[in-house]
Amino acid sequence: MRAAVMYRAGDVRVEDRPDPKIVQPGDAVVRTVASCVCGSDLWPYASMPATETGRPMGHEFLGVVEETGADVTGLKAGDLVVAPFKYCDNTCDYCAKGLHNSCRHGGRYGFDGVDGGQGEAVRVPYADGTLVKLPVAADSALLPSLLTLSDVMTTGHHGAVTAGVGPGDTVLVIGDGAVGLCAVIAAVRRGAERVLLMGHHPTRTDLGRDFGATDVIAERGEEGVARVREATGDGVEKVIEAVGTRESLDTAFGAVLDGGTISRLGVPQYEEGPIGPSTFLRNITLTGGASPARAYIEQLLPDILDGTITPGRVLDRGFTLDQTPDAYRAMADRQVLKAHISL
C-alpha cells in the first residue's frame, strides 16, 4: 500500500509499505476513504530529528472495514467507520470513566507497528472498542464533518465540556485553527450566549462567526487581554486555549476572571507555566488536556447527521494521497486551515 512517512522535519514522503494484516484477533483492517493533516502533525514537521526508518503519519481517518479478526463481533466487512485519534479497548477502568485516551491497552497510530492514518489502509487494534460505525454511504456529502469526529470536533467539544460551558455563558476561545473553530461550535452547541474568538486570520475568523462567534479579538498578548477585558467589562469566566504556546497560556490567565476556568486543548510546546502565588491566589481552575475522542463520537454524531453542526467546513482544501507532502507544506505556510486527504 501507499502511505505517508515522515523522515525528519520538513521531509514527508509517500511510499510503498507492507499491506496491513490481522495480527491479533481483535484487529480490523480498514481501507481508508478520507484522512487529514492535524495541527499537531506540524510540530514534528517543524522539529523532528532525522530517522532512517521514518514515522508513519496520520491519526484522523475514516474508512471501510475490509477484514476482521476472530474476536471482532460488532463490525463486518463493508461497514463505514470512523476512528478516534487513539485506539482503545473501551472496556478498561479508564475507558469506563470516559478517559479513553488513557486506555490501559490503547495506543497511537504510527507507533508500535500500527499504521498511520495517512495511508491506503490501517490495522486497527481493539476494533470493537475503537471504531464507530457510520450510518451513511462512503460517498456521503457528510464525510468531511464525520471525519472531524476523529479529532478536531471531539477535541473542541472536550474544551467546552472541561471548561464547564453552559447556557448563557461568555466564553473566550484562543486560536482560530481547526480546533479553536470547533471549540466555537461546541460552546454554541452547549448554550453559550457570547463567544469571543481570538485570532487574526480573517478567513478563519469569518468562519468562526458563521459557527456562532459573536466577537473577534485580533490583538495578541497584553493587547489581546486588554481588548477582551474592554469587550466584556472585566474578563471571562471560561477560556478555551486551543494553540499550545506559552504566550497563549499567559493570555488565557490574563483574560480569565478570578475563580474562572481555563481549558487547554493545544498540545503544549512549553514545560513551565504560571503556577506560582500570583495565580494560586486567584483560585483559577486549569483543566483540559488530550480529548478522549471515543467518549464523544456518539454524542456528537446525531448533530452532524441532521445538519445541526457542520464542522467539516474547517477542511478547506482537498489533496490526494500522493499530494500529502504538499498538504503539509500548505498547512505549515498557513495557506490552508486543515488539509483533507481523499483516497
PDB file of N, CA, C and O in Angstrom, residues 104-168:
ATOM      1  N   ARG A 104      -5.701   1.545  29.171  1.00  0.00           N
ATOM      2  CA  ARG A 104      -4.552   0.746  29.603  1.00  0.00           C
ATOM      3  C   ARG A 104      -3.988  -0.118  28.476  1.00  0.00           C
ATOM      4  O   ARG A 104      -2.851  -0.567  28.540  1.00  0.00           O
ATOM      5  N   HIS A 105      -4.772  -0.349  27.452  1.00  0.00           N
ATOM      6  CA  HIS A 105      -4.307  -1.183  26.342  1.00  0.00           C
ATOM      7  C   HIS A 105      -4.265  -0.409  25.030  1.00  0.00           C
ATOM      8  O   HIS A 105      -3.988  -0.996  23.983  1.00  0.00           O
ATOM      9  N   GLY A 106      -4.542   0.871  25.077  1.00  0.00           N
ATOM     10  CA  GLY A 106      -4.611   1.665  23.868  1.00  0.00           C
ATOM     11  C   GLY A 106      -3.258   2.148  23.385  1.00  0.00           C
ATOM     12  O   GLY A 106      -2.211   1.824  23.950  1.00  0.00           O
ATOM     13  N   GLY A 107      -3.286   2.925  22.322  1.00  0.00           N
ATOM     14  CA  GLY A 107      -2.039   3.443  21.776  1.00  0.00           C
ATOM     15  C   GLY A 107      -2.291   4.424  20.652  1.00  0.00           C
ATOM     16  O   GLY A 107      -3.427   4.809  20.363  1.00  0.00           O
ATOM     17  N   ARG A 108      -1.201   4.775  19.972  1.00  0.00           N
ATOM     18  CA  ARG A 108      -1.224   5.800  18.938  1.00  0.00           C
ATOM     19  C   ARG A 108      -0.964   5.195  17.567  1.00  0.00           C
ATOM     20  O   ARG A 108      -0.149   4.271  17.439  1.00  0.00           O
ATOM     21  N   TYR A 109      -1.655   5.716  16.591  1.00  0.00           N
ATOM     22  CA  TYR A 109      -1.395   5.300  15.214  1.00  0.00           C
ATOM     23  C   TYR A 109      -0.011   5.778  14.791  1.00  0.00           C
ATOM     24  O   TYR A 109       0.435   6.865  15.152  1.00  0.00           O
ATOM     25  N   GLY A 110       0.678   4.931  14.037  1.00  0.00           N
ATOM     26  CA  GLY A 110       2.019   5.270  13.574  1.00  0.00           C
ATOM     27  C   GLY A 110       3.126   4.820  14.504  1.00  0.00           C
ATOM     28  O   GLY A 110       4.302   5.075  14.239  1.00  0.00           O
ATOM     29  N   PHE A 111       2.773   4.143  15.598  1.00  0.00           N
ATOM     30  CA  PHE A 111       3.765   3.676  16.569  1.00  0.00           C
ATOM     31  C   PHE A 111       3.520   2.195  16.876  1.00  0.00           C
ATOM     32  O   PHE A 111       2.416   1.680  16.714  1.00  0.00           O
ATOM     33  N   ASP A 112       4.565   1.527  17.347  1.00  0.00           N
ATOM     34  CA  ASP A 112       4.470   0.140  17.829  1.00  0.00           C
ATOM     35  C   ASP A 112       3.873  -0.801  16.780  1.00  0.00           C
ATOM     36  O   ASP A 112       3.073  -1.695  17.092  1.00  0.00           O
ATOM     37  N   GLY A 113       4.252  -0.599  15.532  1.00  0.00           N
ATOM     38  CA  GLY A 113       3.814  -1.499  14.485  1.00  0.00           C
ATOM     39  C   GLY A 113       2.408  -1.273  13.975  1.00  0.00           C
ATOM     40  O   GLY A 113       1.891  -2.081  13.191  1.00  0.00           O
ATOM     41  N   VAL A 114       1.784  -0.177  14.402  1.00  0.00           N
ATOM     42  CA  VAL A 114       0.436   0.167  13.937  1.00  0.00           C
ATOM     43  C   VAL A 114       0.555   1.241  12.861  1.00  0.00           C
ATOM     44  O   VAL A 114       1.334   2.188  12.992  1.00  0.00           O
ATOM     45  N   ASP A 115      -0.230   1.085  11.788  1.00  0.00           N
ATOM     46  CA  ASP A 115      -0.144   2.004  10.663  1.00  0.00           C
ATOM     47  C   ASP A 115      -0.606   3.411  11.048  1.00  0.00           C
ATOM     48  O   ASP A 115      -1.385   3.599  11.983  1.00  0.00           O
ATOM     49  N   GLY A 116      -0.134   4.393  10.280  1.00  0.00           N
ATOM     50  CA  GLY A 116      -0.652   5.741  10.391  1.00  0.00           C
ATOM     51  C   GLY A 116      -1.914   5.898   9.567  1.00  0.00           C
ATOM     52  O   GLY A 116      -2.219   5.094   8.679  1.00  0.00           O
ATOM     53  N   GLY A 117      -2.660   6.952   9.858  1.00  0.00           N
ATOM     54  CA  GLY A 117      -3.931   7.161   9.178  1.00  0.00           C
ATOM     55  C   GLY A 117      -3.819   7.781   7.803  1.00  0.00           C
ATOM     56  O   GLY A 117      -4.795   7.799   7.046  1.00  0.00           O
ATOM     57  N   GLN A 118      -2.634   8.310   7.448  1.00  0.00           N
ATOM     58  CA  GLN A 118      -2.446   8.913   6.131  1.00  0.00           C
ATOM     59  C   GLN A 118      -1.877   7.871   5.175  1.00  0.00           C
ATOM     60  O   GLN A 118      -0.736   7.934   4.728  1.00  0.00           O
ATOM     61  N   GLY A 119      -2.685   6.885   4.898  1.00  0.00           N
ATOM     62  CA  GLY A 119      -2.285   5.791   4.020  1.00  0.00           C
ATOM     63  C   GLY A 119      -3.501   5.082   3.485  1.00  0.00           C
ATOM     64  O   GLY A 119      -4.642   5.391   3.869  1.00  0.00           O
ATOM     65  N   GLU A 120      -3.283   4.127   2.629  1.00  0.00           N
ATOM     66  CA  GLU A 120      -4.402   3.466   1.964  1.00  0.00           C
ATOM     67  C   GLU A 120      -5.172   2.516   2.875  1.00  0.00           C
ATOM     68  O   GLU A 120      -6.331   2.197   2.592  1.00  0.00           O
ATOM     69  N   ALA A 121      -4.545   2.041   3.938  1.00  0.00           N
ATOM     70  CA  ALA A 121      -5.227   1.119   4.849  1.00  0.00           C
ATOM     71  C   ALA A 121      -4.549   1.174   6.214  1.00  0.00           C
ATOM     72  O   ALA A 121      -3.393   1.583   6.343  1.00  0.00           O
ATOM     73  N   VAL A 122      -5.284   0.741   7.235  1.00  0.00           N
ATOM     74  CA  VAL A 122      -4.800   0.789   8.620  1.00  0.00           C
ATOM     75  C   VAL A 122      -5.227  -0.485   9.343  1.00  0.00           C
ATOM     76  O   VAL A 122      -6.397  -0.893   9.241  1.00  0.00           O
ATOM     77  N   ARG A 123      -4.292  -1.089  10.059  1.00  0.00           N
ATOM     78  CA  ARG A 123      -4.674  -2.139  11.012  1.00  0.00           C
ATOM     79  C   ARG A 123      -5.069  -1.456  12.310  1.00  0.00           C
ATOM     80  O   ARG A 123      -4.263  -0.751  12.925  1.00  0.00           O
ATOM     81  N   VAL A 124      -6.298  -1.654  12.735  1.00  0.00           N
ATOM     82  CA  VAL A 124      -6.812  -1.010  13.944  1.00  0.00           C
ATOM     83  C   VAL A 124      -6.918  -2.038  15.061  1.00  0.00           C
ATOM     84  O   VAL A 124      -7.737  -2.966  14.977  1.00  0.00           O
ATOM     85  N   PRO A 125      -6.108  -1.925  16.109  1.00  0.00           N
ATOM     86  CA  PRO A 125      -6.254  -2.835  17.250  1.00  0.00           C
ATOM     87  C   PRO A 125      -7.549  -2.543  18.014  1.00  0.00           C
ATOM     88  O   PRO A 125      -8.098  -1.442  17.942  1.00  0.00           O
ATOM     89  N   TYR A 126      -8.025  -3.544  18.751  1.00  0.00           N
ATOM     90  CA  TYR A 126      -9.235  -3.381  19.574  1.00  0.00           C
ATOM     91  C   TYR A 126     -10.352  -2.739  18.756  1.00  0.00           C
ATOM     92  O   TYR A 126     -10.968  -1.749  19.157  1.00  0.00           O
ATOM     93  N   ALA A 127     -10.635  -3.321  17.608  1.00  0.00           N
ATOM     94  CA  ALA A 127     -11.565  -2.705  16.665  1.00  0.00           C
ATOM     95  C   ALA A 127     -12.952  -2.496  17.256  1.00  0.00           C
ATOM     96  O   ALA A 127     -13.578  -1.450  17.022  1.00  0.00           O
ATOM     97  N   ASP A 128     -13.459  -3.448  18.022  1.00  0.00           N
ATOM     98  CA  ASP A 128     -14.791  -3.297  18.609  1.00  0.00           C
ATOM     99  C   ASP A 128     -14.852  -2.105  19.550  1.00  0.00           C
ATOM    100  O   ASP A 128     -15.881  -1.416  19.629  1.00  0.00           O
ATOM    101  N   GLY A 129     -13.774  -1.863  20.286  1.00  0.00           N
ATOM    102  CA  GLY A 129     -13.762  -0.753  21.226  1.00  0.00           C
ATOM    103  C   GLY A 129     -13.454   0.581  20.588  1.00  0.00           C
ATOM    104  O   GLY A 129     -13.880   1.622  21.077  1.00  0.00           O
ATOM    105  N   THR A 130     -12.716   0.552  19.478  1.00  0.00           N
ATOM    106  CA  THR A 130     -12.218   1.785  18.880  1.00  0.00           C
ATOM    107  C   THR A 130     -13.155   2.371  17.840  1.00  0.00           C
ATOM    108  O   THR A 130     -13.503   3.554  17.875  1.00  0.00           O
ATOM    109  N   LEU A 131     -13.558   1.567  16.883  1.00  0.00           N
ATOM    110  CA  LEU A 131     -14.238   2.068  15.695  1.00  0.00           C
ATOM    111  C   LEU A 131     -15.730   2.279  15.932  1.00  0.00           C
ATOM    112  O   LEU A 131     -16.374   1.513  16.643  1.00  0.00           O
ATOM    113  N   VAL A 132     -16.263   3.324  15.320  1.00  0.00           N
ATOM    114  CA  VAL A 132     -17.692   3.620  15.414  1.00  0.00           C
ATOM    115  C   VAL A 132     -18.289   3.526  14.011  1.00  0.00           C
ATOM    116  O   VAL A 132     -17.848   4.222  13.084  1.00  0.00           O
ATOM    117  N   LYS A 133     -19.301   2.689  13.866  1.00  0.00           N
ATOM    118  CA  LYS A 133     -19.953   2.507  12.567  1.00  0.00           C
ATOM    119  C   LYS A 133     -20.771   3.747  12.225  1.00  0.00           C
ATOM    120  O   LYS A 133     -21.461   4.314  13.086  1.00  0.00           O
ATOM    121  N   LEU A 134     -20.701   4.168  10.975  1.00  0.00           N
ATOM    122  CA  LEU A 134     -21.410   5.351  10.498  1.00  0.00           C
ATOM    123  C   LEU A 134     -22.589   4.934   9.619  1.00  0.00           C
ATOM    124  O   LEU A 134     -22.420   4.118   8.709  1.00  0.00           O
ATOM    125  N   PRO A 135     -23.762   5.516   9.843  1.00  0.00           N
ATOM    126  CA  PRO A 135     -24.969   5.092   9.107  1.00  0.00           C
ATOM    127  C   PRO A 135     -25.159   5.846   7.789  1.00  0.00           C
ATOM    128  O   PRO A 135     -26.264   6.285   7.462  1.00  0.00           O
ATOM    129  N   VAL A 136     -24.078   6.023   7.041  1.00  0.00           N
ATOM    130  CA  VAL A 136     -24.149   6.686   5.743  1.00  0.00           C
ATOM    131  C   VAL A 136     -23.286   5.911   4.758  1.00  0.00           C
ATOM    132  O   VAL A 136     -22.480   5.066   5.159  1.00  0.00           O
ATOM    133  N   ALA A 137     -23.437   6.242   3.487  1.00  0.00           N
ATOM    134  CA  ALA A 137     -22.625   5.603   2.459  1.00  0.00           C
ATOM    135  C   ALA A 137     -21.257   6.262   2.372  1.00  0.00           C
ATOM    136  O   ALA A 137     -21.061   7.399   2.826  1.00  0.00           O
ATOM    137  N   ALA A 138     -20.327   5.558   1.750  1.00  0.00           N
ATOM    138  CA  ALA A 138     -18.949   6.051   1.676  1.00  0.00           C
ATOM    139  C   ALA A 138     -18.802   7.262   0.768  1.00  0.00           C
ATOM    140  O   ALA A 138     -17.740   7.900   0.762  1.00  0.00           O
ATOM    141  N   ASP A 139     -19.837   7.586   0.002  1.00  0.00           N
ATOM    142  CA  ASP A 139     -19.785   8.775  -0.838  1.00  0.00           C
ATOM    143  C   ASP A 139     -20.678   9.894  -0.308  1.00  0.00           C
ATOM    144  O   ASP A 139     -20.984  10.860  -1.013  1.00  0.00           O
ATOM    145  N   SER A 140     -21.086   9.809   0.956  1.00  0.00           N
ATOM    146  CA  SER A 140     -21.969  10.807   1.551  1.00  0.00           C
ATOM    147  C   SER A 140     -21.314  12.181   1.591  1.00  0.00           C
ATOM    148  O   SER A 140     -20.112  12.308   1.852  1.00  0.00           O
ATOM    149  N   ALA A 141     -22.124  13.215   1.377  1.00  0.00           N
ATOM    150  CA  ALA A 141     -21.635  14.592   1.484  1.00  0.00           C
ATOM    151  C   ALA A 141     -21.266  14.948   2.923  1.00  0.00           C
ATOM    152  O   ALA A 141     -20.597  15.966   3.159  1.00  0.00           O
ATOM    153  N   LEU A 142     -21.672  14.132   3.870  1.00  0.00           N
ATOM    154  CA  LEU A 142     -21.375  14.390   5.280  1.00  0.00           C
ATOM    155  C   LEU A 142     -19.980  13.929   5.690  1.00  0.00           C
ATOM    156  O   LEU A 142     -19.557  14.191   6.825  1.00  0.00           O
ATOM    157  N   LEU A 143     -19.250  13.246   4.812  1.00  0.00           N
ATOM    158  CA  LEU A 143     -17.969  12.662   5.204  1.00  0.00           C
ATOM    159  C   LEU A 143     -16.990  13.665   5.802  1.00  0.00           C
ATOM    160  O   LEU A 143     -16.339  13.343   6.807  1.00  0.00           O
ATOM    161  N   PRO A 144     -16.820  14.885   5.261  1.00  0.00           N
ATOM    162  CA  PRO A 144     -15.889  15.822   5.908  1.00  0.00           C
ATOM    163  C   PRO A 144     -16.236  16.103   7.365  1.00  0.00           C
ATOM    164  O   PRO A 144     -15.356  16.117   8.232  1.00  0.00           O
ATOM    165  N   SER A 145     -17.508  16.316   7.657  1.00  0.00           N
ATOM    166  CA  SER A 145     -17.896  16.565   9.045  1.00  0.00           C
ATOM    167  C   SER A 145     -17.738  15.321   9.904  1.00  0.00           C
ATOM    168  O   SER A 145     -17.303  15.395  11.063  1.00  0.00           O
ATOM    169  N   LEU A 146     -18.062  14.160   9.353  1.00  0.00           N
ATOM    170  CA  LEU A 146     -17.886  12.919  10.109  1.00  0.00           C
ATOM    171  C   LEU A 146     -16.415  12.650  10.390  1.00  0.00           C
ATOM    172  O   LEU A 146     -16.059  12.128  11.453  1.00  0.00           O
ATOM    173  N   LEU A 147     -15.550  13.028   9.473  1.00  0.00           N
ATOM    174  CA  LEU A 147     -14.109  12.862   9.681  1.00  0.00           C
ATOM    175  C   LEU A 147     -13.611  13.676  10.861  1.00  0.00           C
ATOM    176  O   LEU A 147     -12.700  13.250  11.568  1.00  0.00           O
ATOM    177  N   THR A 148     -14.210  14.837  11.112  1.00  0.00           N
ATOM    178  CA  THR A 148     -13.765  15.674  12.242  1.00  0.00           C
ATOM    179  C   THR A 148     -14.020  15.013  13.589  1.00  0.00           C
ATOM    180  O   THR A 148     -13.430  15.412  14.594  1.00  0.00           O
ATOM    181  N   LEU A 149     -14.896  13.988  13.623  1.00  0.00           N
ATOM    182  CA  LEU A 149     -15.137  13.273  14.873  1.00  0.00           C
ATOM    183  C   LEU A 149     -13.906  12.497  15.317  1.00  0.00           C
ATOM    184  O   LEU A 149     -13.801  12.121  16.490  1.00  0.00           O
ATOM    185  N   SER A 150     -12.979  12.248  14.402  1.00  0.00           N
ATOM    186  CA  SER A 150     -11.769  11.518  14.779  1.00  0.00           C
ATOM    187  C   SER A 150     -10.885  12.344  15.697  1.00  0.00           C
ATOM    188  O   SER A 150     -10.109  11.793  16.474  1.00  0.00           O
ATOM    189  N   ASP A 151     -10.995  13.688  15.615  1.00  0.00           N
ATOM    190  CA  ASP A 151     -10.120  14.517  16.446  1.00  0.00           C
ATOM    191  C   ASP A 151     -10.670  15.919  16.675  1.00  0.00           C
ATOM    192  O   ASP A 151     -11.127  16.248  17.767  1.00  0.00           O
ATOM    193  N   VAL A 152     -10.654  16.792  15.653  1.00  0.00           N
ATOM    194  CA  VAL A 152     -10.821  18.225  15.936  1.00  0.00           C
ATOM    195  C   VAL A 152     -12.172  18.582  16.537  1.00  0.00           C
ATOM    196  O   VAL A 152     -12.248  19.436  17.423  1.00  0.00           O
ATOM    197  N   MET A 153     -13.259  17.958  16.072  1.00  0.00           N
ATOM    198  CA  MET A 153     -14.559  18.291  16.656  1.00  0.00           C
ATOM    199  C   MET A 153     -14.688  17.729  18.060  1.00  0.00           C
ATOM    200  O   MET A 153     -15.186  18.393  18.966  1.00  0.00           O
ATOM    201  N   THR A 154     -14.225  16.508  18.268  1.00  0.00           N
ATOM    202  CA  THR A 154     -14.291  15.946  19.617  1.00  0.00           C
ATOM    203  C   THR A 154     -13.335  16.680  20.555  1.00  0.00           C
ATOM    204  O   THR A 154     -13.612  16.803  21.750  1.00  0.00           O
ATOM    205  N   THR A 155     -12.235  17.192  20.029  1.00  0.00           N
ATOM    206  CA  THR A 155     -11.319  17.965  20.863  1.00  0.00           C
ATOM    207  C   THR A 155     -11.919  19.318  21.223  1.00  0.00           C
ATOM    208  O   THR A 155     -11.846  19.756  22.385  1.00  0.00           O
ATOM    209  N   GLY A 156     -12.508  20.007  20.254  1.00  0.00           N
ATOM    210  CA  GLY A 156     -13.180  21.260  20.567  1.00  0.00           C
ATOM    211  C   GLY A 156     -14.278  21.054  21.595  1.00  0.00           C
ATOM    212  O   GLY A 156     -14.456  21.862  22.521  1.00  0.00           O
ATOM    213  N   HIS A 157     -15.021  19.959  21.465  1.00  0.00           N
ATOM    214  CA  HIS A 157     -16.075  19.631  22.421  1.00  0.00           C
ATOM    215  C   HIS A 157     -15.483  19.373  23.807  1.00  0.00           C
ATOM    216  O   HIS A 157     -16.054  19.808  24.820  1.00  0.00           O
ATOM    217  N   HIS A 158     -14.342  18.695  23.848  1.00  0.00           N
ATOM    218  CA  HIS A 158     -13.682  18.429  25.135  1.00  0.00           C
ATOM    219  C   HIS A 158     -13.354  19.746  25.845  1.00  0.00           C
ATOM    220  O   HIS A 158     -13.507  19.850  27.073  1.00  0.00           O
ATOM    221  N   GLY A 159     -12.926  20.747  25.087  1.00  0.00           N
ATOM    222  CA  GLY A 159     -12.637  22.035  25.698  1.00  0.00           C
ATOM    223  C   GLY A 159     -13.865  22.662  26.313  1.00  0.00           C
ATOM    224  O   GLY A 159     -13.817  23.207  27.429  1.00  0.00           O
ATOM    225  N   ALA A 160     -14.999  22.595  25.606  1.00  0.00           N
ATOM    226  CA  ALA A 160     -16.228  23.169  26.137  1.00  0.00           C
ATOM    227  C   ALA A 160     -16.724  22.399  27.356  1.00  0.00           C
ATOM    228  O   ALA A 160     -17.213  22.987  28.328  1.00  0.00           O
ATOM    229  N   VAL A 161     -16.581  21.069  27.325  1.00  0.00           N
ATOM    230  CA  VAL A 161     -17.011  20.240  28.450  1.00  0.00           C
ATOM    231  C   VAL A 161     -16.168  20.523  29.686  1.00  0.00           C
ATOM    232  O   VAL A 161     -16.684  20.762  30.780  1.00  0.00           O
ATOM    233  N   THR A 162     -14.845  20.484  29.520  1.00  0.00           N
ATOM    234  CA  THR A 162     -13.980  20.647  30.690  1.00  0.00           C
ATOM    235  C   THR A 162     -13.980  22.083  31.210  1.00  0.00           C
ATOM    236  O   THR A 162     -13.738  22.303  32.404  1.00  0.00           O
ATOM    237  N   ALA A 163     -14.262  23.047  30.351  1.00  0.00           N
ATOM    238  CA  ALA A 163     -14.394  24.427  30.826  1.00  0.00           C
ATOM    239  C   ALA A 163     -15.724  24.655  31.524  1.00  0.00           C
ATOM    240  O   ALA A 163     -15.924  25.692  32.159  1.00  0.00           O
ATOM    241  N   GLY A 164     -16.631  23.698  31.402  1.00  0.00           N
ATOM    242  CA  GLY A 164     -17.932  23.815  32.053  1.00  0.00           C
ATOM    243  C   GLY A 164     -18.869  24.774  31.357  1.00  0.00           C
ATOM    244  O   GLY A 164     -19.734  25.391  32.002  1.00  0.00           O
ATOM    245  N   VAL A 165     -18.739  24.897  30.032  1.00  0.00           N
ATOM    246  CA  VAL A 165     -19.585  25.839  29.296  1.00  0.00           C
ATOM    247  C   VAL A 165     -21.039  25.390  29.361  1.00  0.00           C
ATOM    248  O   VAL A 165     -21.363  24.216  29.161  1.00  0.00           O
ATOM    249  N   GLY A 166     -21.911  26.367  29.639  1.00  0.00           N
ATOM    250  CA  GLY A 166     -23.334  26.075  29.731  1.00  0.00           C
ATOM    251  C   GLY A 166     -24.167  27.239  29.245  1.00  0.00           C
ATOM    252  O   GLY A 166     -23.634  28.273  28.801  1.00  0.00           O
ATOM    253  N   PRO A 167     -25.482  27.110  29.315  1.00  0.00           N
ATOM    254  CA  PRO A 167     -26.376  28.154  28.808  1.00  0.00           C
ATOM    255  C   PRO A 167     -26.091  29.524  29.421  1.00  0.00           C
ATOM    256  O   PRO A 167     -25.917  29.662  30.642  1.00  0.00           O
ATOM    257  N   GLY A 168     -26.020  30.523  28.540  1.00  0.00           N
ATOM    258  CA  GLY A 168     -25.843  31.902  28.983  1.00  0.00           C
ATOM    259  C   GLY A 168     -24.417  32.338  29.222  1.00  0.00           C
ATOM    260  O   GLY A 168     -24.164  33.510  29.518  1.00  0.00           O
TER     261      GLY A 168
END
